[in-house]
C-alpha positions as CSV (number, residue, x, y, z in Angstrom):
1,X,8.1,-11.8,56.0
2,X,4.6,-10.0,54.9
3,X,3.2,-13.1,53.9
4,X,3.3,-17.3,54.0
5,X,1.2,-17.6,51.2
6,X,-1.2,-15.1,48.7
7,X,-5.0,-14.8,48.6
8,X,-5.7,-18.0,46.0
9,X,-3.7,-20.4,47.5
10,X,-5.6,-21.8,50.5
11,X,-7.5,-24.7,50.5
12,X,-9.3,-27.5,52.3
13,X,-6.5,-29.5,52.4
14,X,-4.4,-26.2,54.9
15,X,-6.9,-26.4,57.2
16,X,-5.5,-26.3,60.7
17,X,-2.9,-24.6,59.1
18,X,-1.1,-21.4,60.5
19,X,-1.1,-18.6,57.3
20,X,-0.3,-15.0,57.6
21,X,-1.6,-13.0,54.4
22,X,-0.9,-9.6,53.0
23,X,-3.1,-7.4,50.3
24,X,-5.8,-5.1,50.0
25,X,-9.4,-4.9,51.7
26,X,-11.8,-6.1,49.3
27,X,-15.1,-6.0,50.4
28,X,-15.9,-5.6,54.8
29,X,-18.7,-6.2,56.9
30,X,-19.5,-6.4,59.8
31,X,-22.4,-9.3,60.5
32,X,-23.4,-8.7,64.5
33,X,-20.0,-8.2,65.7
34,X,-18.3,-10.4,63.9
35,X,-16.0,-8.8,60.8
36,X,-15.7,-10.4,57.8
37,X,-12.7,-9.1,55.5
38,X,-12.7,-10.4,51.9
39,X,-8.6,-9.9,51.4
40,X,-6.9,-9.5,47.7
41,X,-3.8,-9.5,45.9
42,X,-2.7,-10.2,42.8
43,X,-3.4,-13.5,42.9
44,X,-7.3,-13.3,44.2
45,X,-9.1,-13.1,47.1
46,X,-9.7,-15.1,50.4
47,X,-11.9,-14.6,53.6
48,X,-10.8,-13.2,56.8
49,X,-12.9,-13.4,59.8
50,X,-12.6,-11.8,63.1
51,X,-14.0,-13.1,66.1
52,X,-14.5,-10.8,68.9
53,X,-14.8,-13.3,71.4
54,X,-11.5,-14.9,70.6
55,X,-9.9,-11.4,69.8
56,X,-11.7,-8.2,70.8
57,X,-8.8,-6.1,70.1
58,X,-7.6,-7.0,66.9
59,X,-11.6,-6.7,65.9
60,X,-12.2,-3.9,67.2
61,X,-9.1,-2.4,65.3
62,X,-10.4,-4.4,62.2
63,X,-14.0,-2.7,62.4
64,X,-12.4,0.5,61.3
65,X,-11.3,-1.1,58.1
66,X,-11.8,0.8,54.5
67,X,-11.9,-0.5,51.6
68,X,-8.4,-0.7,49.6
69,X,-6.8,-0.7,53.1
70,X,-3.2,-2.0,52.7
71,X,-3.0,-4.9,55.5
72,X,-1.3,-7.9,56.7
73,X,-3.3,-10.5,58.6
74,X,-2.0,-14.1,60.6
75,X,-4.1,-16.7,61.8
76,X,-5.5,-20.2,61.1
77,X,-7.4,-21.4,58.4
78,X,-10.6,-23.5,59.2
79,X,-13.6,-24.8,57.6
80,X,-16.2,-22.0,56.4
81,X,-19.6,-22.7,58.8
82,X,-21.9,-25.7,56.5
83,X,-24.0,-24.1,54.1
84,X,-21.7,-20.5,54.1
85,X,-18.8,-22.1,51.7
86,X,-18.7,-20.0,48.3
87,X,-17.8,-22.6,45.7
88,X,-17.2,-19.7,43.0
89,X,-14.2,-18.8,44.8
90,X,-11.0,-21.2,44.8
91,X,-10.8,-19.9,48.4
92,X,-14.5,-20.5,48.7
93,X,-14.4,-23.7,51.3
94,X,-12.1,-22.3,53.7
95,X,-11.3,-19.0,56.0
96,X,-8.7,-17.7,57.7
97,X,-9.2,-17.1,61.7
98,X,-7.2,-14.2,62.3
99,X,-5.2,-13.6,65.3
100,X,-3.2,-11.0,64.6
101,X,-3.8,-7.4,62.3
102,X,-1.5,-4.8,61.7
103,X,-3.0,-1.9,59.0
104,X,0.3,-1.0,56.5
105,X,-1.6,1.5,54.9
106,X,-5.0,3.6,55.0
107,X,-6.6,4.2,51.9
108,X,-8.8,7.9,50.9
109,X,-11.8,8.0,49.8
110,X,-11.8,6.2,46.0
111,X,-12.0,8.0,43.0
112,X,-14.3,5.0,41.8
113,X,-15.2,1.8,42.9
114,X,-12.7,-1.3,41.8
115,X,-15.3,-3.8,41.7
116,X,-17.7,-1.8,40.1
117,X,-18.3,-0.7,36.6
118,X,-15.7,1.2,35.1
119,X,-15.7,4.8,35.9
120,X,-15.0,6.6,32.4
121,X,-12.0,6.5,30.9
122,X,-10.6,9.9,31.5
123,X,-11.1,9.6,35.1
124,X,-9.7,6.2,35.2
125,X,-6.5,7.0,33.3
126,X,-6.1,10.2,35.8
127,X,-6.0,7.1,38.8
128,X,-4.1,4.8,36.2
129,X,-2.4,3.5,39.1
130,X,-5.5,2.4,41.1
131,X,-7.3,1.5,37.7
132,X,-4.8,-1.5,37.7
133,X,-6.2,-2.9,40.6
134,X,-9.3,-3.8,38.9
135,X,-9.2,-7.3,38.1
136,X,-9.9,-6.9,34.4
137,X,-6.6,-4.9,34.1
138,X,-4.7,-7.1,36.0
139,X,-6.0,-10.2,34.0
140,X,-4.9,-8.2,30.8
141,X,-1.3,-7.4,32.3
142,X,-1.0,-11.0,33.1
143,X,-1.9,-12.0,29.4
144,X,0.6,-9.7,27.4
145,X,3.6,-11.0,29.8
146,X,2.5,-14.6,29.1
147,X,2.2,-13.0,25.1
148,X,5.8,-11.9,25.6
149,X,7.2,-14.6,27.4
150,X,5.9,-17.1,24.3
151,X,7.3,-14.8,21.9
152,X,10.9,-14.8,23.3
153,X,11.2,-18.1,24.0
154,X,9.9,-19.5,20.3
155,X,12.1,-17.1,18.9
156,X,14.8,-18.0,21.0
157,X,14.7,-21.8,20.4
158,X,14.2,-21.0,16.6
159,X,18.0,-18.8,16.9
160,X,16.8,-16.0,16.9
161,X,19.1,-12.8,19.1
162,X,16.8,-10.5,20.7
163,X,19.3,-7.1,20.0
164,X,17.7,-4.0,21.5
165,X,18.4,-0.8,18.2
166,X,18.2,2.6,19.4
167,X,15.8,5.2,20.5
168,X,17.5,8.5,19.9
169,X,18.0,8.0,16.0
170,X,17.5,10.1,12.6
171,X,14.3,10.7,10.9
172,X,13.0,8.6,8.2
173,X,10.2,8.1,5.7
174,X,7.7,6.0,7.2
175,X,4.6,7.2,6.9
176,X,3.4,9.4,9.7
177,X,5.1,12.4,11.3
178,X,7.8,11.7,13.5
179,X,8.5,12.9,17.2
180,X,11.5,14.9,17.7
181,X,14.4,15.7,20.5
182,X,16.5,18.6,20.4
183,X,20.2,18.2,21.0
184,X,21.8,19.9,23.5
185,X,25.1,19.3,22.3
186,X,24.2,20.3,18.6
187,X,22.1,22.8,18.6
188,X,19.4,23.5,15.4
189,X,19.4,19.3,15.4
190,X,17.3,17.2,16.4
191,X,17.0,13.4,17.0
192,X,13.8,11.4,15.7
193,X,12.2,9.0,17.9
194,X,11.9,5.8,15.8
195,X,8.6,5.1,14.0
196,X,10.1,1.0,13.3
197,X,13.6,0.0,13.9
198,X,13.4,-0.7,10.1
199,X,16.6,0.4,8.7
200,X,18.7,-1.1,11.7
201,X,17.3,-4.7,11.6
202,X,18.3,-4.5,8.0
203,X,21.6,-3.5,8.4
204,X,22.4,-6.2,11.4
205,X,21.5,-8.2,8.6
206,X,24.1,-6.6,6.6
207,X,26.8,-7.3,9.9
208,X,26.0,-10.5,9.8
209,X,23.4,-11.4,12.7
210,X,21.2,-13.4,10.6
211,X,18.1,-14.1,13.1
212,X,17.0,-10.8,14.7
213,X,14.3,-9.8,16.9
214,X,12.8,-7.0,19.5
215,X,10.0,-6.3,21.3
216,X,10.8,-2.6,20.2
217,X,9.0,0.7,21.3
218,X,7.4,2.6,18.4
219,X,6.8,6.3,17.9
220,X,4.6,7.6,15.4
221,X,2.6,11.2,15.9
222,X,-0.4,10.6,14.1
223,X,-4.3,11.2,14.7
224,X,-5.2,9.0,17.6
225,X,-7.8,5.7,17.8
226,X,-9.1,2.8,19.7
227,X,-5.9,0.8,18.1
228,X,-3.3,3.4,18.1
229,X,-1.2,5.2,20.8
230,X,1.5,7.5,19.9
231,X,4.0,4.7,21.5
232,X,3.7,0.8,20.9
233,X,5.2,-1.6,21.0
234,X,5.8,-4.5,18.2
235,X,7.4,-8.2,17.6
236,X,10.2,-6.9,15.2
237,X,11.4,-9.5,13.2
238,X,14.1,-9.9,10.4
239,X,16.3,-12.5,9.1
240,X,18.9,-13.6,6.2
241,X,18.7,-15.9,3.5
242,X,14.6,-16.2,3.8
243,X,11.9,-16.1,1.5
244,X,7.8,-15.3,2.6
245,X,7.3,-19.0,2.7
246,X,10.0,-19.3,5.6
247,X,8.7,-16.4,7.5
248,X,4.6,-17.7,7.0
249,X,5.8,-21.0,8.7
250,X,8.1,-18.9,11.1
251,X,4.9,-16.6,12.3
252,X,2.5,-19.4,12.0
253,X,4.8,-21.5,14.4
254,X,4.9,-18.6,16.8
255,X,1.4,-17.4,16.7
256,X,0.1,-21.6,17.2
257,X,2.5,-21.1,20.9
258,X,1.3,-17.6,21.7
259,X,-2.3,-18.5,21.6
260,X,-1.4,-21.9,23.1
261,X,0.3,-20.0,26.1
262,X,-2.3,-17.4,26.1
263,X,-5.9,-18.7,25.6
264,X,-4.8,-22.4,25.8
265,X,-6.7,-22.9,22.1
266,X,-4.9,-24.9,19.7
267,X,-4.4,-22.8,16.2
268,X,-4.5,-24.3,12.7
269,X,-1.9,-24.3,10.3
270,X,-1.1,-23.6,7.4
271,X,-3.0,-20.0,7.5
272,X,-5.5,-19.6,4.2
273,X,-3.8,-16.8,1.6
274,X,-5.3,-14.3,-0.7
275,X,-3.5,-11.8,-2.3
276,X,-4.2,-8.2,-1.9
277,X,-6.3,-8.3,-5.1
278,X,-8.4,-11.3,-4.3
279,X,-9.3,-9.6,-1.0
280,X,-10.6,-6.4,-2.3
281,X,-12.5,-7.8,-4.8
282,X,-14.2,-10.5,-2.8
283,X,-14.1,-8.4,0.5
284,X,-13.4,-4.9,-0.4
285,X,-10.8,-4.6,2.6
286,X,-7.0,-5.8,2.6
287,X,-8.0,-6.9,5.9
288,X,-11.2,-9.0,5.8
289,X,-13.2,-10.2,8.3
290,X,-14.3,-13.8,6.5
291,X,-16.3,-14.3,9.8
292,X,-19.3,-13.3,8.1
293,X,-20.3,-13.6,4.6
294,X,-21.9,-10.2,3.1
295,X,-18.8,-11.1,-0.5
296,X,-18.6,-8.5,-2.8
297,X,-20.2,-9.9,-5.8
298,X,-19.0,-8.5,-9.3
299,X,-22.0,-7.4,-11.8
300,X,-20.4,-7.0,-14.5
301,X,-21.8,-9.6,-16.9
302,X,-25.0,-8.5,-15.7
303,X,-24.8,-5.1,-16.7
304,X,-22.7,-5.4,-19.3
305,X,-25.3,-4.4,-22.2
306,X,-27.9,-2.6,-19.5
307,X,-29.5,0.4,-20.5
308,X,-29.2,1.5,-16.6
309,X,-26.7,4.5,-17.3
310,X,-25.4,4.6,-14.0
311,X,-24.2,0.8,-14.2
312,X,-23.4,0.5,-17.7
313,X,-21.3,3.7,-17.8
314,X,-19.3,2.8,-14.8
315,X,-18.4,-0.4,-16.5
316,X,-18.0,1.5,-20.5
317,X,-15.2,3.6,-18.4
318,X,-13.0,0.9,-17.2
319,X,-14.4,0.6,-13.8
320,X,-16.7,-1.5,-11.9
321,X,-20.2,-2.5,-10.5
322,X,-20.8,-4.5,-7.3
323,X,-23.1,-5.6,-4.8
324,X,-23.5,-6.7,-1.3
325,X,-26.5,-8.8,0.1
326,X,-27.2,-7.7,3.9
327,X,-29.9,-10.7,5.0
328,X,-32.5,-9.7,6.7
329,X,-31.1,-6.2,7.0
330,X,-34.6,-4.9,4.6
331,X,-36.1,-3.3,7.8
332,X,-33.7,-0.7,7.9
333,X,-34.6,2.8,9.4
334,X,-34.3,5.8,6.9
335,X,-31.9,7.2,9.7
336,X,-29.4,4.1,9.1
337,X,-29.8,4.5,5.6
338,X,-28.7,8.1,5.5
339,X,-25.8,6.9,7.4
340,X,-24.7,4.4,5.5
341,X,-25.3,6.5,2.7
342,X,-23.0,9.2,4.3
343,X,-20.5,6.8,4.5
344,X,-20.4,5.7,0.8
345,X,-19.6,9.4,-0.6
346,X,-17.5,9.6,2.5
347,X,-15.2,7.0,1.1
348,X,-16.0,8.2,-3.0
349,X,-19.1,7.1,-3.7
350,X,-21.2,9.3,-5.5
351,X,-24.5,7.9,-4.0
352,X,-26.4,4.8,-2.6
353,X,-28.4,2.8,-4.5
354,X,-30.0,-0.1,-3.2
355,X,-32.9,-2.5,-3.1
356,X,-35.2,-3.8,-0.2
357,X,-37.0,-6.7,-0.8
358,X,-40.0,-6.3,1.1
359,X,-43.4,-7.6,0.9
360,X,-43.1,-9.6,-1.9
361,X,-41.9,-6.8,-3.7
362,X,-38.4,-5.0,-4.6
363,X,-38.6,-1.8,-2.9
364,X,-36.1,1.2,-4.5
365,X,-35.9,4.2,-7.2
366,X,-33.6,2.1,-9.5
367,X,-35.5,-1.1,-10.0
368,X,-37.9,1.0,-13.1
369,X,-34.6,0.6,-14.8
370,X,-34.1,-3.2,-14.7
371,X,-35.0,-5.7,-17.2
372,X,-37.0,-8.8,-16.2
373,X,-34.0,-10.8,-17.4
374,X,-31.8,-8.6,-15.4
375,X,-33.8,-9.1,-12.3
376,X,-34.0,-13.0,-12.8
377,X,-30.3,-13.1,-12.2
378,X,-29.9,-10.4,-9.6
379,X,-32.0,-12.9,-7.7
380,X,-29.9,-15.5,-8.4
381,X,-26.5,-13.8,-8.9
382,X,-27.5,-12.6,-5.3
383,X,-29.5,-15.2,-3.8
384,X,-31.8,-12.1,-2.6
385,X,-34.6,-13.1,-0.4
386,X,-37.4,-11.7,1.3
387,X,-36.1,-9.6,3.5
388,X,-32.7,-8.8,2.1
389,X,-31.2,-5.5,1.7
390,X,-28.9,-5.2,-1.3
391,X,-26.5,-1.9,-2.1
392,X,-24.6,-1.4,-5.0
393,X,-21.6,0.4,-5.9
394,X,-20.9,1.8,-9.6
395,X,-17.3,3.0,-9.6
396,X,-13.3,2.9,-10.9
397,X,-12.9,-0.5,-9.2
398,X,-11.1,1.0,-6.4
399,X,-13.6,3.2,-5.5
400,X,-16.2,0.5,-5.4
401,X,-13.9,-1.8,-3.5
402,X,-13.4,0.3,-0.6
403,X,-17.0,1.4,-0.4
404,X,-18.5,-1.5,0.0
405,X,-15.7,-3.0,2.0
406,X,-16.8,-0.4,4.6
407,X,-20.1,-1.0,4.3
408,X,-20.0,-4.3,4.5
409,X,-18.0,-4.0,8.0
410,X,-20.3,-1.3,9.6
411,X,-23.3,-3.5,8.7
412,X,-22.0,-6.8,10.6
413,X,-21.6,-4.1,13.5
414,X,-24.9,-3.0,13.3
415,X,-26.3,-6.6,12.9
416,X,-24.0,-7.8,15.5
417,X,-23.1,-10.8,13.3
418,X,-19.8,-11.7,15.5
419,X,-21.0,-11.1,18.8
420,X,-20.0,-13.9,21.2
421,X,-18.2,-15.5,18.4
422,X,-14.9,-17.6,19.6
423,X,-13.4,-18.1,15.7
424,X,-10.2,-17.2,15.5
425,X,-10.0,-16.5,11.7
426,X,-6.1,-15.9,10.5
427,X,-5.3,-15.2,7.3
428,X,-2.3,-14.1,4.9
429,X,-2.8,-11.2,2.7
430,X,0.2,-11.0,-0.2
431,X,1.1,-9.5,-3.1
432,X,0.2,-5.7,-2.0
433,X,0.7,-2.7,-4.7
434,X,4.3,-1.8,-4.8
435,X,3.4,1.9,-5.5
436,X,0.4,4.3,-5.1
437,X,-0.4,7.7,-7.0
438,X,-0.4,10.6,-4.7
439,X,-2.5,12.9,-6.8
440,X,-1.9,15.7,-4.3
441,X,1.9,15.6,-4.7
442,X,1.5,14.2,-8.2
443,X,3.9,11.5,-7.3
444,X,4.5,7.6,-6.9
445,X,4.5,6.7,-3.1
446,X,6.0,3.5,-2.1
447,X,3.1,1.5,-0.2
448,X,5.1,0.1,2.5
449,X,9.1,2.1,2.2
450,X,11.5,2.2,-0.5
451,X,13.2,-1.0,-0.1
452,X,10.5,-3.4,-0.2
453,X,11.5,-5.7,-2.6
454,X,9.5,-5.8,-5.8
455,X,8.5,-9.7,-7.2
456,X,10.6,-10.6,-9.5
457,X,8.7,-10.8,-12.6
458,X,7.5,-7.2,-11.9
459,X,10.8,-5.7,-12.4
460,X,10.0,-5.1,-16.0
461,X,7.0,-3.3,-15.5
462,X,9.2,-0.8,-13.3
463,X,11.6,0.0,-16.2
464,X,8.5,0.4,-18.6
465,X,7.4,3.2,-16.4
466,X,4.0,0.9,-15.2
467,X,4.1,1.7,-11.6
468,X,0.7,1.4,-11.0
469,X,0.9,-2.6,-12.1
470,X,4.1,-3.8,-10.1
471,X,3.5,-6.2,-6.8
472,X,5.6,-6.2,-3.7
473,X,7.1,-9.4,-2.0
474,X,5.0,-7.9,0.7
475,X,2.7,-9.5,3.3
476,X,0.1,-9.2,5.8
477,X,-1.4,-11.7,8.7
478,X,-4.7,-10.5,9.7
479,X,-6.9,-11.7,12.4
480,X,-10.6,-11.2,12.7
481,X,-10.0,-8.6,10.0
482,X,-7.4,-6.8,12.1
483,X,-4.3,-6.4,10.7
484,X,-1.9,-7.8,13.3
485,X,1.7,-7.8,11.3
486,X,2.7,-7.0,8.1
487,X,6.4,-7.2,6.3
488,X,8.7,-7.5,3.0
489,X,10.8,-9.0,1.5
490,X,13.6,-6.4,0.9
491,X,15.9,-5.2,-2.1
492,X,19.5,-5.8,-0.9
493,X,20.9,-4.8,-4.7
494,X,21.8,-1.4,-5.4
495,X,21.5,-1.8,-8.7
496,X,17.6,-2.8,-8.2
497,X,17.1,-0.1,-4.9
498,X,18.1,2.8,-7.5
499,X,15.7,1.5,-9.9
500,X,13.0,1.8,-7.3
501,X,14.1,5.5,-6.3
502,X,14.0,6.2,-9.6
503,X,10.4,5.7,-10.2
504,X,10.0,7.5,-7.0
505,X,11.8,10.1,-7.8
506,X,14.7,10.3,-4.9
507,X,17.1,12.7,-6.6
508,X,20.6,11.1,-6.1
509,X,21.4,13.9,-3.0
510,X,17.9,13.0,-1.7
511,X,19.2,9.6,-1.6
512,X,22.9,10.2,0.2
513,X,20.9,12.5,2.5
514,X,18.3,10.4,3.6
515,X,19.6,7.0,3.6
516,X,23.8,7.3,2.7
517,X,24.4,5.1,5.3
518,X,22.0,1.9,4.6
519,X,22.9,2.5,0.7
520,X,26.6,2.0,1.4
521,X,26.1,-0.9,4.0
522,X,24.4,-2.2,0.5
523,X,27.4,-2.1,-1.2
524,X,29.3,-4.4,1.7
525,X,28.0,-7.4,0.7
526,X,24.4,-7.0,2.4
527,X,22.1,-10.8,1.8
528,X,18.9,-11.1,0.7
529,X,16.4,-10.5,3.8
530,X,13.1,-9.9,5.2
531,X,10.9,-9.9,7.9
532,X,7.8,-8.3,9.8
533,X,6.8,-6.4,12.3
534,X,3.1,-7.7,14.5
535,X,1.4,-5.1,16.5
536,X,1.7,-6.6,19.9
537,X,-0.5,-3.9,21.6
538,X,-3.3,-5.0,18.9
539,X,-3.0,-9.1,19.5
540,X,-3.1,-8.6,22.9
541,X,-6.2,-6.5,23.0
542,X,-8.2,-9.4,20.5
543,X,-6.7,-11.9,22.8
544,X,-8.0,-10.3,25.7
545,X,-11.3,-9.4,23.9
546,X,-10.9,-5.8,24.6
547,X,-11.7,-3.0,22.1
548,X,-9.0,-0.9,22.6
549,X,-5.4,-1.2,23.0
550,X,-5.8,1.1,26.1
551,X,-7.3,-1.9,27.9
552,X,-4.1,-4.1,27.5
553,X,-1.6,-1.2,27.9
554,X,-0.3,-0.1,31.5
555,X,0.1,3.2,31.2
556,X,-1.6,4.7,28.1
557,X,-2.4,8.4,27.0
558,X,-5.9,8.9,26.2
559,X,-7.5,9.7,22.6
560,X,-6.1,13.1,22.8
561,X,-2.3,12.0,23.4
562,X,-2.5,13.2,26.6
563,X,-1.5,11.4,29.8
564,X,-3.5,12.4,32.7
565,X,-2.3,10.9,35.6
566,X,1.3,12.6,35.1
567,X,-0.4,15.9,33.3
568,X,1.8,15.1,30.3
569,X,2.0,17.2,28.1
């Protein structure tokens, strides 16, 4: 055998013992003749030592030891000498005596040191395979099996039938352009690679399986970021005869034993709700991060009756006027105001106003236009302070939502207002939009896909032609303000899916062609269903407390789809 036991397992309590090791050279030195070997594996690191007057041959073979040499080592362990034990090590008490060496494998000179700080990321992805070694990426590996593992077995002991869907399958509207195969065999055609195994979980719902889930591979060729690759992986989940309440407690339950398996924290439940309105208005983001305050607050009655034409015409129109309070934020440089600024007409704004309250006094263009009343209760509306930095937004409501959402976010980074904080802050957003406007197509777009199932009392709303008005039994868990899974209840009646094509306007071809095979599994006798899909990729990297999913993935492509180490593509 290579090895009797690895490189953390040693302790006082083998000493005496007879051990043979196996791993890779650490760190070596060589302290007046004597060689000291720190060896690793997996597992972590122990001392070697070679003594040359016990063993000159199998030191002076050790002395021309590299680093990342592959070697196996036998000996005894003993006591470290008093005063030399390391007591930051598990190993640290103890060493192992060697009396025999043999050298498996020599290592090159390193593209970049292991222990070191990371080299950047191009040039560790083209060494992917040595990157691993670092103990970072090795401690992240280790966290998304035990992330896995959790996942499977809650799921399993809740019934659920992990059923693996297919690969090679037919392109459908999901949102972002597909990848495609050619077939040999048919020539002209093409498979799609999927983006979600959405329309097979629903139809094993339709033959019958009930409890389905997958840790599925994704495919989605769309503009790359720190939390997206163009293949991931996700916790697919879908069941029959369920309602959102039964798959909050289903997700809560399995998110309270991943966290317990992963980070050993204990997570509360029930999660806190909002629904998709009640988080852009109060947060400007259907995500929110609530681990900071910085709320939108509405102005409205404020400047209801203002003579401030910007405010009181945004709110004459039918739209909106908000503000945010950044504390302490008043000594802002003009260069981070011009960003921010930037930013807001970026996302629709058509400027920045703002105030800095500063000196004793309020600092900004727009303040000549305020009443004393109106001030008053800005400062209490508000609670602005010396110091504060407030920015408005005068908008269609949407428009002001977003904006300051963004604003809002990039502030806390700048502030660093969650730095070294250990909340974990999980929350359910519901009741998204059903439909958006594309102005560009001059369409109705379904927000998440055409058979997410409308609430019930919004059906009317999608005869009367109100589009815009009509809520989805759809759902989001966020985390930290990072959207971790989101899912539907889905429409399992023809009679309600062709009301919903309709008012998207799939012509009746459109609809055999695209989807003539889930539309007639409809027609079998298909139960009500839902379920949702979480981003494992993205838990893993906030469990990990990484900022990119690169950092949690083995074998990623970098930010410009490209995978280095293989040259692919």
């Amino acid at each position: 055998m290579y090895r009797t036991h690895h490189c953390n397992q040693l302790r006082a309590a083998d000493i005496g013992a007879a051990a043979t090791l196996a791993g890779w050279v650490h760190m070596h030195r060589d302290l007046g003749g004597v060689i000291f070997v720190d060896l690793r594996d997996r597992e972590g690191i122990t001392q070697v030592v070679f003594r040359p007057e016990e063993q000159p041959e199998i030191t002076k073979l050790a002395h021309t030891l590299r680093q990342e040499d592959v070697i196996q080592v036998s000996g005894h362990v003993a006591a470290r000498i008093e005063g030399q034990a390391n007591m930051s090590m598990t190993t640290g008490e103890i060493e192992l005596v060697a009396d025999a060496l043999r050298i498996l494998n020599r290592a090159d000179v390193l593209p970049f040191p292991i222990d070191g700080e990371a080299a950047n990321e191009d040039l560790r992805l083209s060494y992917r395979f040595f990157d691993l070694r670092r103990p970072q990426m090795t401690r992240n590996l280790r966290m998304r099996h035990r992330v896995t593992k959790a996942t499977r077995d809650y799921l399993d002991e809740q019934g659920f039938l992990e059923i693996e869907t297919p690969i090679l399958s037919k392109s459908t509207p999901e949102g972002a352009r597909d990848f495609l195969v050619p077939s040999r065999v048919a020539p002209g055609k093409f498979y799609a690679l999927p983006q979600a195994p959405q329309q097979y979980k629903q139809l094993l719902m339709v033959g019958g399986i009930e409890k389905y889930f997958q840790i599925a591979k994704c495919f989605r060729d769309e503009d790359l970021r720190a939390d997206r690759q163009p293949e991931f992986t996700q916790i697919d989940i879908e069941a029959s005869f369920i309602r959102p309440e039964d798959i909050f407690a289903l997700v809560e339950g399995m998110l309270v034993a991943i966290f317990r398996a992963s980070l050993s924290v204990e997570v509360p439940t029930p999660f806190p709700r909002l629904t998709w309105r009640e988080a852009m208005d109060q947060f400007g983001s259907d995500k929110p991060d609530r681990r900071f305050a910085m709320n939108l607050v509405d102005l409205a009655d404020v400047f209801s009756d203002s003579s401030f034409k910007m405010f009181r015409g945004a709110l004459d129109s039918g739209g909106a006027v908000k503000a945010i309070n950044a504390k302490r934020f008043a000594g802002i440089t003009t260069g981070q105001l011009e960003d921010l600024t930037t930013m807001a007409k970026h996302y629709g704004a058509k400027g920045l106003a703002f105030i800095k309250a500063e000196n004793g006094e309020w600092k900004s263009p727009i303040v000549k236009f305020f009443t004393p009343e109106e001030r008053a209760v800005l400062t209490q509306t508000l609670a602005i302070e010396e110091g504060d930095l407030v920015l408005f937004a005068a908008d269609k409501w949407e428009v002001v939502c977003e904006v300051l959402g963004r604003l809002r976010v990039r502030i806390a980074e700048v502030q660093k207002l969650t730095d070294g904080s250990d909340t974990l802050d999980f929350l359910w957003v519901t009741e998204f939009p059903l439909m958006a406007f594309d102005a560009a197509e001059d369409k109705w777009n379904a927000v998440h896909h055409p058979f997410t199932r409308p609430k019930a009392e919004d059906v009317p709303l999608i005869e009367r032609g109100e589009f815009g008005d009509a809520r989805a039994e759809a759902y989001d868990v966020v985390l930290n303000g990072v959207e971790i899974g989101g899912g539907s209840i889905r429409i399992h009646e023809p009679e309600l899916q062709a009301k919903m094509f309709a008012a998207l306007g799939v012509s009746a071809e459109d609809q055999q062609t695209m989807f003539g095979h889930i539309l007639r599994a409809f027609r079998l006798g298909a139960p009500p269903h839902g379920g949702i899909a979480m981003g494992l990729d993205r838990m893993v990297m906030l469990i990990c407390g990484e900022q990119s999913i690169r950092e949690v993935m083995a074998f990623p492509k970098n930010n410009r789809g490209q995978d280095l180490m293989s040259q692919s593509p």
